Amino acid sequence: MRSIRVETSGATVLLTEAPEPKVKDRQTGEIAKDAQSGEVLMRLGVVYIDGGESSLLQVTVPESGVTEGLALGSPVTLIGLIARPWETVFNGQQRHGIAFRAEAIAPAAISVGAGA
């Protein structure tokens, strides 16, 4: 399916859930890995605020893209964020959604306004 690049430069993104390994199979506890590199994938939660609206997003990031210094509730930068629509049939019911993936997450540089 098509991937859609998400423009984040005008948005505020706050970390709401610390990165943890993404589970591929809940029954076996198998951890998800990138299909190409074999690298462990991490799952984290953010609130994405743009244009007066906010959304809670679950984002997948490769383990090497998780930068030190992340703190819950603090502004972060999602580098190379993409959205990918998905759909599947599970137990006879069709399900669909949007998966978010970023190349990396880092603490956001906080700019200080003039005269501050």
Backbone as JSON, one array per atom type, in Angstrom:
{
  "sequence": "MRSIRVETSGATVLLTEAPEPKVKDRQTGEIAKDAQSGEVLMRLGVVYIDGGESSLLQVTVPESGVTEGLALGSPVTLIGLIARPWETVFNGQQRHGIAFRAEAIAPAAISVGAGA",
  "N": [[0.83, -1.19, 0.0], [0.27, 2.32, -0.35], [2.45, 4.77, 1.05], [2.2, 7.69, 3.02], [3.73, 10.72, 3.44], [4.0, 12.54, 6.44], [3.68, 15.82, 7.33], [5.31, 17.5, 9.81], [6.31, 19.88, 10.72], [4.81, 22.16, 11.47], [3.4, 21.32, 13.63], [2.75, 20.42, 17.08], [4.22, 17.95, 18.96], [3.88, 15.67, 21.5], [5.34, 13.41, 23.81], [3.63, 10.64, 25.0], [3.61, 7.97, 25.75], [6.18, 5.92, 26.75], [8.87, 4.59, 24.74], [8.69, 1.15, 23.87], [9.43, -2.32, 23.24], [7.84, -3.49, 20.3], [5.21, -5.79, 20.14], [4.81, -8.58, 18.2], [3.35, -10.98, 18.14], [0.96, -11.63, 20.37], [0.3, -13.93, 21.76], [2.59, -15.57, 21.78], [4.51, -13.79, 22.53], [6.38, -12.84, 20.79], [8.67, -10.51, 19.5], [8.36, -7.73, 17.33], [10.14, -7.22, 14.29], [12.02, -5.31, 11.92], [11.34, -5.92, 8.54], [13.3, -5.73, 6.54], [15.83, -4.97, 7.69], [15.97, -6.44, 10.03], [16.03, -5.34, 12.48], [14.97, -4.62, 15.85], [11.7, -3.39, 16.49], [10.22, -0.53, 17.94], [7.47, 0.65, 19.92], [5.58, 3.54, 20.54], [3.76, 6.2, 22.15], [2.2, 9.23, 21.14], [0.9, 12.57, 21.37], [-0.47, 14.41, 18.83], [-0.61, 17.61, 17.82], [-2.18, 19.98, 15.9], [-3.27, 22.78, 14.12], [-5.24, 23.45, 16.02], [-6.43, 21.05, 16.65], [-6.21, 17.78, 18.11], [-4.65, 14.55, 18.16], [-4.29, 11.22, 19.32], [-1.6, 9.15, 18.73], [-0.17, 6.02, 17.85], [3.09, 5.13, 17.29], [5.55, 3.53, 15.34], [8.98, 2.87, 15.61], [12.32, 2.19, 14.58], [14.61, 0.53, 16.77], [17.19, 1.69, 16.85], [16.57, 4.28, 16.21], [15.57, 5.55, 18.4], [16.15, 8.12, 20.45], [18.28, 9.18, 23.14], [17.26, 10.85, 26.19], [14.54, 11.3, 26.09], [11.47, 12.31, 27.52], [8.47, 11.7, 29.27], [5.6, 13.55, 28.36], [7.01, 15.6, 27.27], [8.02, 17.77, 24.51], [8.6, 16.32, 21.31], [10.4, 15.34, 18.34], [9.45, 13.8, 15.4], [11.11, 12.11, 13.11], [10.99, 11.75, 9.67], [8.28, 10.85, 9.49], [5.69, 8.74, 8.48], [2.45, 7.8, 7.18], [0.51, 4.92, 6.82], [-2.12, 3.39, 5.26], [-4.05, 0.51, 6.26], [-5.6, -2.73, 5.99], [-7.39, -5.64, 7.05], [-8.68, -8.98, 7.48], [-10.08, -10.3, 10.29], [-11.03, -12.91, 12.29], [-13.26, -13.22, 10.62], [-14.18, -10.64, 10.35], [-13.84, -7.51, 8.78], [-11.2, -5.28, 9.25], [-9.7, -2.05, 9.59], [-7.32, 0.66, 9.34], [-4.88, 3.19, 10.18], [-1.45, 3.05, 10.07], [1.36, 4.37, 11.73], [4.69, 5.32, 11.18], [8.03, 6.14, 11.99], [11.34, 7.26, 11.17], [12.99, 8.03, 13.21], [12.94, 9.23, 16.64], [13.27, 12.1, 18.61], [14.19, 14.37, 21.3], [12.5, 17.49, 21.1], [13.79, 20.52, 19.83], [13.56, 23.3, 21.77], [12.38, 26.42, 21.07], [13.21, 29.71, 22.03], [11.35, 32.56, 22.44], [11.69, 35.92, 21.05], [13.0, 38.43, 23.13], [12.68, 37.05, 25.44]],
  "CA": [[0.0, 0.0, 0.0], [0.95, 3.6, -0.44], [2.83, 5.49, 2.26], [1.97, 9.13, 2.91], [4.6, 11.47, 4.34], [3.27, 13.44, 7.33], [4.41, 17.06, 7.6], [5.23, 17.75, 11.25], [7.01, 21.12, 11.09], [3.91, 23.13, 12.1], [2.66, 20.64, 14.69], [3.37, 20.14, 18.37], [4.13, 16.52, 19.22], [4.29, 15.4, 22.88], [5.47, 12.0, 24.12], [2.66, 10.22, 26.02], [3.95, 6.61, 26.15], [7.61, 5.65, 26.53], [9.13, 3.52, 23.77], [8.86, -0.22, 24.35], [9.45, -3.21, 22.09], [6.54, -3.79, 19.71], [4.93, -7.21, 20.17], [4.25, -9.07, 16.93], [2.38, -12.03, 18.44], [0.66, -11.53, 21.8], [0.24, -15.27, 22.37], [3.94, -16.11, 21.99], [5.39, -12.73, 23.02], [7.38, -12.55, 19.78], [8.9, -9.09, 19.28], [8.37, -7.35, 15.92], [11.42, -6.78, 13.73], [11.94, -4.75, 10.58], [11.44, -6.98, 7.53], [14.51, -5.6, 5.73], [17.06, -4.9, 8.47], [15.94, -7.36, 11.16], [16.15, -4.55, 13.71], [13.81, -4.6, 16.73], [10.85, -2.22, 16.34], [9.71, 0.02, 19.19], [6.17, 1.29, 19.84], [5.47, 4.63, 21.48], [2.56, 7.0, 21.97], [2.36, 10.68, 21.11], [-0.25, 13.38, 21.01], [-0.1, 15.23, 17.68], [-1.47, 18.79, 17.89], [-1.98, 20.82, 14.73], [-4.46, 23.51, 13.71], [-6.24, 23.45, 17.07], [-6.95, 19.7, 16.84], [-5.2, 16.85, 18.59], [-4.88, 13.12, 17.94], [-3.36, 10.3, 19.95], [-1.05, 8.25, 17.72], [0.83, 5.0, 18.17], [4.1, 5.25, 16.24], [6.59, 2.52, 15.35], [10.3, 3.43, 15.3], [13.37, 1.21, 14.8], [15.28, 0.72, 18.06], [18.32, 2.61, 16.69], [16.05, 5.63, 16.02], [15.09, 6.09, 19.67], [17.22, 8.96, 20.98], [18.34, 9.37, 24.59], [16.76, 12.13, 26.68], [13.1, 11.44, 25.93], [10.75, 12.36, 28.79], [7.02, 11.74, 29.1], [5.0, 14.87, 28.39], [7.88, 16.61, 26.65], [7.94, 17.86, 23.04], [9.51, 15.47, 20.55], [10.42, 15.45, 16.88], [9.36, 12.53, 14.7], [11.86, 12.28, 11.87], [10.55, 10.87, 8.59], [7.0, 10.24, 9.84], [4.8, 8.37, 7.38], [1.2, 7.13, 7.5], [0.23, 3.87, 5.84], [-3.4, 2.74, 5.49], [-4.01, -0.95, 6.26], [-6.85, -3.43, 6.25], [-7.24, -7.08, 7.2], [-9.85, -9.69, 7.96], [-9.74, -11.0, 11.53], [-12.22, -13.62, 12.77], [-14.37, -12.98, 9.72], [-14.57, -9.23, 10.3], [-12.85, -6.64, 8.15], [-10.7, -4.2, 10.09], [-8.83, -1.14, 8.84], [-6.79, 1.77, 10.13], [-3.7, 3.86, 9.67], [-0.25, 2.78, 10.86], [2.35, 5.45, 11.67], [6.07, 4.87, 11.38], [9.04, 7.19, 11.84], [12.73, 6.79, 11.13], [13.6, 8.31, 14.52], [12.28, 10.17, 17.55], [14.27, 12.83, 19.4], [13.63, 15.53, 22.0], [12.37, 18.65, 20.22], [14.52, 21.74, 20.21], [12.59, 24.29, 22.23], [12.83, 27.74, 20.7], [12.87, 30.76, 22.98], [10.89, 33.73, 21.71], [12.46, 37.16, 21.18], [12.74, 39.2, 24.33], [12.45, 36.19, 26.6]],
  "C": [[0.87, 1.25, 0.0], [1.27, 4.17, 0.93], [2.67, 6.98, 2.02], [2.86, 9.84, 3.93], [3.76, 12.47, 5.14], [4.16, 14.63, 7.66], [4.22, 17.42, 9.08], [5.8, 19.1, 11.67], [6.11, 22.14, 11.78], [3.15, 22.56, 13.28], [3.47, 20.6, 15.98], [3.15, 18.66, 18.63], [4.69, 16.28, 20.62], [4.32, 13.89, 23.12], [4.5, 11.63, 25.25], [2.9, 8.8, 26.53], [5.4, 6.34, 25.78], [7.79, 4.53, 25.52], [9.31, 2.17, 24.46], [8.83, -1.14, 23.15], [8.02, -3.52, 21.61], [6.35, -5.3, 19.66], [4.24, -7.6, 18.86], [3.13, -10.07, 17.18], [2.14, -12.04, 19.95], [0.64, -12.89, 22.49], [1.63, -15.81, 22.68], [4.89, -15.08, 22.59], [6.48, -12.35, 22.03], [7.44, -11.04, 19.53], [8.99, -8.82, 17.78], [9.75, -6.85, 15.5], [11.18, -6.25, 12.33], [12.2, -5.85, 9.56], [12.74, -6.93, 6.74], [15.78, -5.69, 6.56], [17.12, -5.92, 9.6], [16.03, -6.66, 12.51], [14.84, -4.58, 14.52], [13.04, -3.29, 16.54], [10.29, -1.82, 17.7], [8.38, 0.69, 18.92], [6.13, 2.38, 20.9], [4.21, 5.41, 21.19], [2.88, 8.47, 22.0], [0.98, 11.32, 20.96], [0.24, 14.36, 19.95], [-1.09, 16.38, 17.63], [-1.15, 19.7, 16.71], [-3.31, 21.49, 14.38], [-5.58, 23.48, 14.74], [-6.88, 22.1, 17.33], [-5.84, 18.79, 17.32], [-5.63, 15.41, 18.32], [-3.85, 12.33, 18.72], [-2.91, 9.31, 18.89], [-0.12, 7.23, 18.35], [1.8, 5.0, 17.0], [5.13, 4.14, 16.43], [7.89, 3.16, 14.88], [11.32, 2.31, 15.48], [14.14, 1.55, 16.09], [16.44, 1.72, 17.96], [17.87, 4.05, 16.51], [15.51, 6.27, 17.28], [16.26, 6.8, 20.34], [17.14, 9.05, 22.5], [17.72, 10.72, 24.96], [15.28, 12.34, 26.49], [12.43, 11.42, 27.3], [9.26, 12.45, 28.51], [6.5, 13.16, 29.25], [5.81, 15.95, 27.71], [7.7, 16.63, 25.13], [8.99, 16.97, 22.39], [9.4, 15.79, 19.07], [10.37, 14.04, 16.32], [9.97, 12.72, 13.32], [11.37, 11.26, 10.85], [9.24, 10.16, 8.89], [6.18, 9.97, 8.59], [3.53, 7.71, 7.94], [0.94, 6.11, 6.4], [-1.12, 3.25, 6.17], [-3.25, 1.22, 5.45], [-5.42, -1.5, 6.42], [-6.57, -4.93, 6.29], [-8.58, -7.67, 7.6], [-9.4, -10.51, 9.16], [-11.02, -11.6, 12.1], [-13.45, -13.3, 11.93], [-14.83, -11.54, 9.62], [-13.45, -8.41, 9.69], [-12.49, -5.51, 9.09], [-9.79, -3.33, 9.24], [-8.37, -0.01, 9.76], [-5.62, 2.41, 9.42], [-2.55, 3.55, 10.61], [0.74, 3.93, 10.65], [3.72, 4.89, 11.98], [7.0, 6.04, 11.15], [10.42, 6.55, 11.79], [13.38, 6.95, 12.49], [12.71, 9.24, 15.32], [13.37, 10.78, 18.42], [13.58, 13.94, 20.18], [13.59, 16.71, 21.04], [13.22, 19.78, 20.75], [13.47, 22.78, 20.58], [13.14, 25.67, 21.9], [12.35, 28.76, 21.72], [12.52, 31.99, 22.18], [11.76, 34.95, 21.95], [12.05, 37.89, 22.44], [12.5, 38.34, 25.55], [13.67, 36.08, 27.45]]
}
